[in-house]
Amino acid sequence: NDLLAANFIHDGDRLWLIDWDYAGYNSPLFDLGGLASNNEFSADQEHQLLQAYFGSPADADLMRRYAAMKCGSLLREALWSLVSEIHSKIDFDYVAYSDQNLARFRRAYSEFLA
């Protein structure tokens, strides 16, 4: 549930995924949507991601489910950043981050509804 580029470490031999504090049981599409949105993938890159993960091109049904989970991932990140505005003790502009996340969610949700 937190596939940010900063959570991948390559030690020269292996690729490590770190920062498991937000781990949870859910659809892999949620994580793939988060990975794509956190790294601002283009539509073509998203199709490549899904093809690499599932081993074949994504059909319309898979793309629809992926779009729904991407919206869920973006909404979770937006809600997390809103809570962090109030409770976080680190020096970070959570107001701007919340605004960015809400805008990204609104765009993705509008595309999902279209």
Backbone as numpy.savetxt, mean C-alpha at the origin, in Angstrom:
# Nx Ny Nz CAx CAy CAz Cx Cy Cz
1.46 -5.71 5.97 0.66 -4.51 5.97 1.50 -3.25 5.97
2.79 -3.36 5.71 3.67 -2.19 5.78 4.82 -2.34 4.78
4.48 -2.59 3.53 5.50 -2.85 2.52 6.06 -1.55 1.95
6.79 -0.84 2.78 7.50 0.36 2.34 8.90 -0.05 1.90
9.47 0.70 0.99 10.82 0.40 0.51 11.81 0.34 1.67
11.61 1.18 2.69 12.52 1.20 3.84 12.46 -0.09 4.65
11.46 -0.91 4.44 11.33 -2.16 5.18 11.91 -3.36 4.44
12.63 -3.10 3.36 13.35 -4.13 2.63 14.84 -3.86 2.78
15.59 -4.86 3.19 17.04 -4.72 3.33 17.70 -5.85 2.55
18.63 -5.48 1.70 19.40 -6.48 0.96 20.81 -6.50 1.54
21.24 -7.66 2.02 22.55 -7.77 2.67 23.64 -8.24 1.71
23.34 -8.27 0.42 24.29 -8.75 -0.57 24.00 -10.17 -1.00
23.36 -10.93 -0.13 23.00 -12.31 -0.44 21.49 -12.54 -0.42
20.85 -11.92 0.56 19.41 -12.15 0.75 18.67 -10.83 0.85
17.40 -10.90 0.53 16.50 -9.76 0.72 15.69 -10.03 1.98
15.75 -9.10 2.92 15.05 -9.25 4.20 13.88 -8.28 4.26
12.76 -8.76 4.75 11.60 -7.92 5.02 11.54 -7.71 6.53
11.60 -6.45 6.95 11.61 -6.13 8.38 10.36 -5.34 8.76
10.23 -5.04 10.03 9.16 -4.19 10.57 7.81 -4.89 10.49
7.64 -5.87 11.33 6.45 -6.70 11.33 5.39 -6.24 12.33
5.53 -5.05 12.92 4.60 -4.64 13.96 3.18 -4.40 13.46
2.98 -4.22 12.16 1.62 -4.07 11.61 1.16 -5.33 10.87
1.86 -6.43 11.07 1.50 -7.67 10.38 0.12 -8.14 10.81
-0.59 -8.72 9.87 -1.92 -9.25 10.17 -2.34 -10.22 9.08
-3.38 -10.96 9.37 -3.91 -11.94 8.43 -4.89 -11.23 7.51
-4.59 -11.23 6.25 -5.49 -10.60 5.28 -5.17 -11.10 3.88
-5.84 -10.54 2.92 -5.62 -10.89 1.52 -4.26 -10.38 1.07
-3.52 -11.16 0.28 -2.27 -10.65 -0.27 -2.49 -9.41 -1.14
-3.71 -9.26 -1.66 -4.00 -8.08 -2.48 -3.90 -6.79 -1.67
-4.17 -6.87 -0.36 -4.03 -5.70 0.51 -2.57 -5.26 0.54
-1.66 -6.21 0.74 -0.23 -5.88 0.77 0.26 -5.43 -0.60
-0.19 -6.08 -1.66 0.23 -5.68 -3.00 -0.27 -4.27 -3.32
-1.50 -3.97 -2.93 -2.02 -2.61 -3.11 -1.23 -1.59 -2.33
-0.86 -1.95 -1.10 -0.03 -1.05 -0.29 1.34 -0.86 -0.88
1.94 -1.94 -1.36 3.25 -1.85 -2.00 3.20 -0.91 -3.20
2.19 -1.09 -4.03 2.06 -0.26 -5.23 1.78 1.20 -4.89
0.89 1.43 -3.94 0.55 2.82 -3.62 1.68 3.51 -2.86
2.34 2.81 -1.95 3.45 3.42 -1.20 4.61 3.79 -2.10
4.74 3.10 -3.21 5.84 3.35 -4.13 5.39 4.02 -5.43
4.14 4.48 -5.44 3.58 5.23 -6.55 3.76 4.52 -7.90
3.40 3.23 -7.92 3.47 2.46 -9.15 2.51 3.03 -10.19
2.91 2.97 -11.43 2.00 3.30 -12.53 1.05 2.12 -12.73
0.01 2.32 -13.54 -0.92 1.24 -13.83 -0.19 0.05 -14.47
0.75 0.33 -15.36 1.52 -0.73 -16.01 2.35 -1.50 -14.98
2.96 -0.79 -14.05 3.74 -1.45 -13.00 2.85 -2.30 -12.10
1.64 -1.83 -11.84 0.71 -2.63 -11.04 0.34 -3.92 -11.76
0.10 -3.85 -13.06 -0.19 -5.06 -13.83 1.00 -6.01 -13.80
2.20 -5.48 -13.92 3.41 -6.31 -13.86 3.55 -6.96 -12.49
3.25 -6.20 -11.43 3.32 -6.73 -10.07 2.36 -7.91 -9.90
1.14 -7.72 -10.33 0.14 -8.79 -10.19 0.50 -10.01 -11.04
1.01 -9.78 -12.24 1.42 -10.90 -13.08 2.58 -11.65 -12.44
3.54 -10.93 -11.89 4.68 -11.58 -11.23 4.22 -12.38 -10.01
3.29 -11.84 -9.25 2.83 -12.51 -8.04 1.98 -13.74 -8.36
1.03 -13.59 -9.29 0.09 -14.68 -9.58 0.53 -15.59 -10.71
1.55 -15.19 -11.47 2.07 -16.05 -12.53 1.34 -15.97 -13.85
0.37 -15.09 -13.95 -0.35 -14.89 -15.21 -0.97 -13.50 -15.19
-1.32 -12.97 -16.37 -1.91 -11.64 -16.40 -3.21 -11.58 -15.59
-3.43 -10.45 -14.95 -4.63 -10.26 -14.13 -5.86 -10.06 -15.01
-6.92 -10.80 -14.71 -8.18 -10.60 -15.43 -8.97 -9.48 -14.74
-10.14 -9.17 -15.30 -10.95 -8.06 -14.79 -11.38 -8.28 -13.35
-11.72 -9.52 -12.99 -12.14 -9.81 -11.62 -11.01 -9.57 -10.63
-9.82 -10.05 -10.96 -8.67 -9.84 -10.08 -8.35 -8.35 -9.97
-8.40 -7.63 -11.07 -8.12 -6.19 -11.03 -9.13 -5.46 -10.14
-10.38 -5.87 -10.18 -11.41 -5.25 -9.34 -11.14 -5.53 -7.86
-10.82 -6.77 -7.54 -10.51 -7.12 -6.15 -9.25 -6.40 -5.68
-8.26 -6.32 -6.55 -7.03 -5.59 -6.23 -7.32 -4.12 -5.96
-8.13 -3.50 -6.81 -8.48 -2.08 -6.63 -9.18 -1.85 -5.30
-10.06 -2.78 -4.90 -10.75 -2.66 -3.61 -9.76 -2.75 -2.46
-8.84 -3.70 -2.53 -7.85 -3.87 -1.46 -6.87 -2.70 -1.43
-6.55 -2.16 -2.58 -5.68 -0.98 -2.63 -6.37 0.19 -1.91
-7.66 0.36 -2.13 -8.41 1.40 -1.41 -8.37 1.14 0.09
-8.55 -0.11 0.48 -8.49 -0.46 1.90 -7.14 -0.15 2.50
-6.09 -0.46 1.77 -4.73 -0.19 2.24 -4.49 1.31 2.38
-4.94 2.07 1.41 -4.78 3.53 1.47 -5.60 4.13 2.61
-6.79 3.62 2.83 -7.61 4.12 3.93 -6.97 3.80 5.27
-6.43 2.60 5.42 -5.74 2.25 6.67 -4.58 3.19 6.92
-3.80 3.48 5.89 -2.65 4.38 6.04 -3.12 5.79 6.40
-4.20 6.24 5.79 -4.74 7.57 6.10 -5.22 7.63 7.55
-5.92 6.61 8.00 -6.39 6.59 9.38 -5.23 6.51 10.36
-4.23 5.70 10.03 -3.04 5.60 10.89 -2.37 6.96 11.02
-2.23 7.68 9.91 -1.55 8.98 9.96 -2.38 10.01 10.72
-3.71 9.93 10.63 -4.56 10.83 11.41 -4.39 10.59 12.91
-4.34 9.34 13.31 -4.11 9.01 14.72 -2.71 9.46 15.15
-1.74 9.28 14.27 -0.36 9.68 14.59 -0.22 11.18 14.76
-1.06 11.97 14.07 -1.05 13.42 14.27 -1.25 13.76 15.74
-2.07 12.99 16.40 -2.44 13.27 17.79 -1.46 12.64 18.78
-1.03 11.41 18.51 -0.31 10.64 19.51 1.19 10.49 19.31
1.69 10.74 18.13 3.12 10.50 17.88 3.99 11.53 18.58
5.11 11.07 19.07 6.08 11.94 19.75 7.27 12.29 18.85
7.33 11.71 17.65 8.46 12.00 16.77 8.21 13.28 15.98
9.29 13.90 15.55 9.21 15.14 14.79 8.96 14.82 13.32
7.70 14.80 12.95 7.30 14.47 11.59 6.02 15.23 11.29
5.86 15.68 10.06 4.68 16.44 9.68 3.54 15.49 9.31
2.87 14.97 10.33 1.77 14.04 10.10 0.55 14.71 9.48
0.39 16.02 9.67 -0.73 16.72 9.04 -0.58 16.65 7.52
0.61 16.96 7.02 0.85 16.88 5.57 0.74 15.43 5.09
1.26 14.49 5.87 1.20 13.08 5.50 -0.25 12.60 5.45
-1.06 13.04 6.41 -2.48 12.70 6.41 -3.18 13.27 5.18
-2.89 14.52 4.88 -3.49 15.15 3.69 -3.12 14.37 2.43
-1.85 13.98 2.33 -1.39 13.23 1.16 -2.10 11.88 1.07
-2.20 11.18 2.20 -2.84 9.87 2.20 -4.33 9.95 1.89
-5.00 10.95 2.43 -6.43 11.11 2.14 -6.65 11.42 0.67
-5.79 12.24 0.08 -5.90 12.55 -1.35 -5.67 11.30 -2.19
-4.69 10.50 -1.82 -4.41 9.26 -2.56 -5.58 8.29 -2.44
-6.16 8.19 -1.23 -7.32 7.32 -1.05 -8.49 7.81 -1.90
-8.76 9.10 -1.87 -9.90 9.64 -2.64 -9.74 9.35 -4.14
-8.51 9.51 -4.65 -8.27 9.21 -6.07 -8.53 7.74 -6.38
-7.97 6.87 -5.54 -8.13 5.43 -5.77 -9.59 5.01 -5.64
-10.29 5.58 -4.68 -11.69 5.23 -4.48 -12.55 5.73 -5.64
-12.25 6.92 -6.14 -12.97 7.44 -7.32 -12.75 6.53 -8.52
-11.51 6.07 -8.70 -11.22 5.14 -9.81 -11.95 3.82 -9.61
-12.02 3.36 -8.36 -12.71 2.11 -8.06 -14.20 2.21 -8.39
-14.80 3.34 -8.09 -16.23 3.53 -8.34 -16.57 3.77 -9.81
-15.57 4.19 -10.58 -15.82 4.53 -12.00 -16.12 3.30 -12.84
